[in-house]
mmCIF file of C-alpha atoms in Angstrom:
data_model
loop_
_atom_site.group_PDB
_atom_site.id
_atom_site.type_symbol
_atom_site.label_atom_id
_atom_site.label_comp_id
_atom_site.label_asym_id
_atom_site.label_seq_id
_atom_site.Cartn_x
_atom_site.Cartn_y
_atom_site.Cartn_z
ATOM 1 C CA UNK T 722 24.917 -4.459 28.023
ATOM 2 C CA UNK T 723 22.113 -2.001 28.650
ATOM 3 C CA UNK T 724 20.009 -2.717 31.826
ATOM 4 C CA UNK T 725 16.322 -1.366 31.631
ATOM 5 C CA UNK T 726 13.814 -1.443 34.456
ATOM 6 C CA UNK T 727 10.414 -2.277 32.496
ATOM 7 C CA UNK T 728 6.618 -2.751 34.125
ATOM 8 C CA UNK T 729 4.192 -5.888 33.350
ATOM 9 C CA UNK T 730 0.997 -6.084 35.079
ATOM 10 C CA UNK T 731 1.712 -3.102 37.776
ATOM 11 C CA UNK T 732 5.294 -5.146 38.486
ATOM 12 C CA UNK T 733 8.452 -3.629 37.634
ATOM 13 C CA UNK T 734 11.533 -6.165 36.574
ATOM 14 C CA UNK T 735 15.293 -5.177 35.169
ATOM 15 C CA UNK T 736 16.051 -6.623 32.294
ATOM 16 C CA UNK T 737 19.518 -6.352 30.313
ATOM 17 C CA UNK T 738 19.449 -6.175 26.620
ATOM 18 C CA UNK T 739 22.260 -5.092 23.771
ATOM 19 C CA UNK T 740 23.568 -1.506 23.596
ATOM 20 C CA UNK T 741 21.029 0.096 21.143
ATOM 21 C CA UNK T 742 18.298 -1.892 21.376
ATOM 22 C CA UNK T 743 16.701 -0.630 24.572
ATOM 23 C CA UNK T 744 13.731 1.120 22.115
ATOM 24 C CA UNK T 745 12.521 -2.736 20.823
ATOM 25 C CA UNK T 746 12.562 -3.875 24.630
ATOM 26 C CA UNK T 747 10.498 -1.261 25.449
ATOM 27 C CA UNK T 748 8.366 -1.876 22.824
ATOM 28 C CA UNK T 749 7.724 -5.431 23.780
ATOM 29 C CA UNK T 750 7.739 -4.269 27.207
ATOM 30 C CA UNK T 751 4.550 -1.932 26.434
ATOM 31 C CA UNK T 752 2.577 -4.699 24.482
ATOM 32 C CA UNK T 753 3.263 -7.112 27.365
ATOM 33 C CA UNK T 754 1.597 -4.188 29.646
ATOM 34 C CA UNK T 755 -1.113 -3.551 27.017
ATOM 35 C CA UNK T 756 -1.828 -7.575 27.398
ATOM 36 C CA UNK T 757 -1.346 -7.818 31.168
ATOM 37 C CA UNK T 758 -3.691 -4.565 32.404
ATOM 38 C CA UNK T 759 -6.829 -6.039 31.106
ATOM 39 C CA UNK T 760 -6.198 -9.518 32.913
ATOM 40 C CA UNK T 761 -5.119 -7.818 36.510
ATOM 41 C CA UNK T 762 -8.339 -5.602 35.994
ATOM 42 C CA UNK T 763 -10.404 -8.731 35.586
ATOM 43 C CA UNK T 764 -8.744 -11.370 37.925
ATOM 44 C CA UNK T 765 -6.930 -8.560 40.234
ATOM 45 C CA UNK T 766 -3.511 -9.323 41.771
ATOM 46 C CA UNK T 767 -2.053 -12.243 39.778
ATOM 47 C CA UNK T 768 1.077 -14.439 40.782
ATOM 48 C CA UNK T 769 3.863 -13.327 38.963
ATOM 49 C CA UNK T 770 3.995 -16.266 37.201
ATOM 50 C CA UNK T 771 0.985 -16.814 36.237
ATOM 51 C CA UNK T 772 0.344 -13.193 34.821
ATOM 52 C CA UNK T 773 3.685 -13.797 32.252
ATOM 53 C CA UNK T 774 2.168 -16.836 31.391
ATOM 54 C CA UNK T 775 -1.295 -16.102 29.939
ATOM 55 C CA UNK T 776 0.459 -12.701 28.988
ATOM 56 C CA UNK T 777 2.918 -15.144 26.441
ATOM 57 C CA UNK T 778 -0.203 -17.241 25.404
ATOM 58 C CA UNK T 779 -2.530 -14.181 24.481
ATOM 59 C CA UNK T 780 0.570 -12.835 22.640
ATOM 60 C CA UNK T 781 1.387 -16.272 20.980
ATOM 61 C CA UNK T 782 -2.401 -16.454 19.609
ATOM 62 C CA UNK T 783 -2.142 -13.211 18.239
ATOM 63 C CA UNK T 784 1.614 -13.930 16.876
ATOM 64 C CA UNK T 785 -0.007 -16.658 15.768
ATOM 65 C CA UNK T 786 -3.877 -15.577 13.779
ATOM 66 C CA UNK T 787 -1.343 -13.092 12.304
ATOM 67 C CA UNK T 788 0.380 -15.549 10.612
ATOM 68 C CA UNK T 789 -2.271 -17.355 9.309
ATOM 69 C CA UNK T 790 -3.356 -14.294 7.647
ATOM 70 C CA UNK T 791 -0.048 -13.984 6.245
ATOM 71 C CA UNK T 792 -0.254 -17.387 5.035
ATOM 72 C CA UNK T 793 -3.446 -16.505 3.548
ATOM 73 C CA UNK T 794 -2.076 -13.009 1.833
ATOM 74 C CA UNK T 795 1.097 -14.777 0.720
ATOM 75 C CA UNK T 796 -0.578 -17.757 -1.055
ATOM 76 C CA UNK T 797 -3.163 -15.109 -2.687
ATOM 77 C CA UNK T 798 -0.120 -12.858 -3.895
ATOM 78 C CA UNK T 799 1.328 -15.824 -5.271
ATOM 79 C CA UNK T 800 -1.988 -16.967 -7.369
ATOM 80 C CA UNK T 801 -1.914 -13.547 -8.488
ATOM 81 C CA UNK T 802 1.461 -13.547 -9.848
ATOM 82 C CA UNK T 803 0.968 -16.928 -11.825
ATOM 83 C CA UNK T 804 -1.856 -15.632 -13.068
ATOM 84 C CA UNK T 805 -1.285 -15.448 -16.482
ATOM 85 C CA UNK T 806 -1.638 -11.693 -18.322
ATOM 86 C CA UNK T 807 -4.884 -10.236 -19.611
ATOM 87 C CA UNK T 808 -5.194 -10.728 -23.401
ATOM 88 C CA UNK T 809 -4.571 -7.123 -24.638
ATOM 89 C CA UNK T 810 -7.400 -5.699 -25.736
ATOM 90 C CA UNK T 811 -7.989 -3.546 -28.915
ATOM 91 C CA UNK T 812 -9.965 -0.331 -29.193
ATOM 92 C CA UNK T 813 -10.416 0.804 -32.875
ATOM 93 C CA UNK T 814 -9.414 4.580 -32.959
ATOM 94 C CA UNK T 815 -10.252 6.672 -36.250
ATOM 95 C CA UNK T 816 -7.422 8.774 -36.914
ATOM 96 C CA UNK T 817 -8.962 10.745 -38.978
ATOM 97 C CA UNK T 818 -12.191 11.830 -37.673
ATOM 98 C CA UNK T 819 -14.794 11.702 -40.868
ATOM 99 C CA UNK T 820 -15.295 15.348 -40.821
ATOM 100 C CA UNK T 821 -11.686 16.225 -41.216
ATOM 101 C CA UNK T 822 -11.505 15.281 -45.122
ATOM 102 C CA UNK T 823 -14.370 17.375 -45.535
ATOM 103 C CA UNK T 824 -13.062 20.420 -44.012
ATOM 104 C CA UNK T 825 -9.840 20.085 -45.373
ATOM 105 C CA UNK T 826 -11.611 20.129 -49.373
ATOM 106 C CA UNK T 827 -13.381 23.077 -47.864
ATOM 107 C CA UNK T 828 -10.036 25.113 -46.681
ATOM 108 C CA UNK T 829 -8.492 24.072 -50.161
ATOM 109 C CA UNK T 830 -10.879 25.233 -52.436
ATOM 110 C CA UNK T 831 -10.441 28.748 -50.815
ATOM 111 C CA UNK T 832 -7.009 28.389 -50.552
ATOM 112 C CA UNK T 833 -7.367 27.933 -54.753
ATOM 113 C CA UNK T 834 -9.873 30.630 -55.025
ATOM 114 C CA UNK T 835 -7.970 32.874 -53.146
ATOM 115 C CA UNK T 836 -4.521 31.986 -55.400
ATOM 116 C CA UNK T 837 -6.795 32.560 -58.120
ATOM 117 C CA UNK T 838 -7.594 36.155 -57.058
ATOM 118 C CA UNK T 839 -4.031 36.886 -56.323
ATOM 119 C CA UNK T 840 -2.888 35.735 -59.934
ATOM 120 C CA UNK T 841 -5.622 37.594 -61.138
ATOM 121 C CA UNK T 842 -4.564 40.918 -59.454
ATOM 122 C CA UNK T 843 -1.239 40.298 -60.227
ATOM 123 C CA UNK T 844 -1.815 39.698 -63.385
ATOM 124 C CA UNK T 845 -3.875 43.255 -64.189
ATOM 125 C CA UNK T 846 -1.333 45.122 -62.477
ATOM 126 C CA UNK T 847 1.346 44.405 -64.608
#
């Protein structure tokens, strides 16, 4: 067992905690501090006692608005995944743009005129 000294309020108290987990105790530690300086500052020196108290209760109303919001969030997530699927929705693409046919009728009539030149010239020169 680890043994950490830790300070709440301006007071300093050992506490013993499981090899390894010394970092979450002095993250608890801290937000028990962060809780505690604003209530010394107001009401000054506190019994000990006292001070963890309301310390626990301001923690346990933010533990617990958290978890209402969670509530909240979790029953929202839920609707959401009930929800049934969007009807797919269809978008009319031409595939052939209505210039294309055009243009194409264009290319092979040269393409035939131009055969017909070539059979022409091959044609004389023989």
């Amino acid at each position: 067992m680890a043994e950490l000294e830790i300070t709440i309020g301006g007071r300093s108290f050992m506490v013993a905690c499981q090899e390894g987990e010394e970092h979450f105790l002095r993250t608890a530690a801290a937000m028990m501090d962060s809780e505690a300086q604003p209530l010394v500052t107001q009401m000054g020196r506190l019994p000990e006692a006292r001070m963890l108290l309301m310390v626990g209760l301001m923690l346990a109303d933010r533990t617990a608005s958290v978890e209402d919001q969670i509530k909240v969030l979790k029953a929202r997530v839920e609707e959401l995944e009930n929800r049934p699927p969007p009807e797919p929705q269809k978008i009319q693409v031409s595939v052939i743009p209505p210039q294309i046919p055009e243009t194409l009728a264009e290319i092979a009539a040269r393409a035939e005129a131009l055969a017909a030149k070539v059979d022409d010239k091959v044609k004389t020169a023989r």
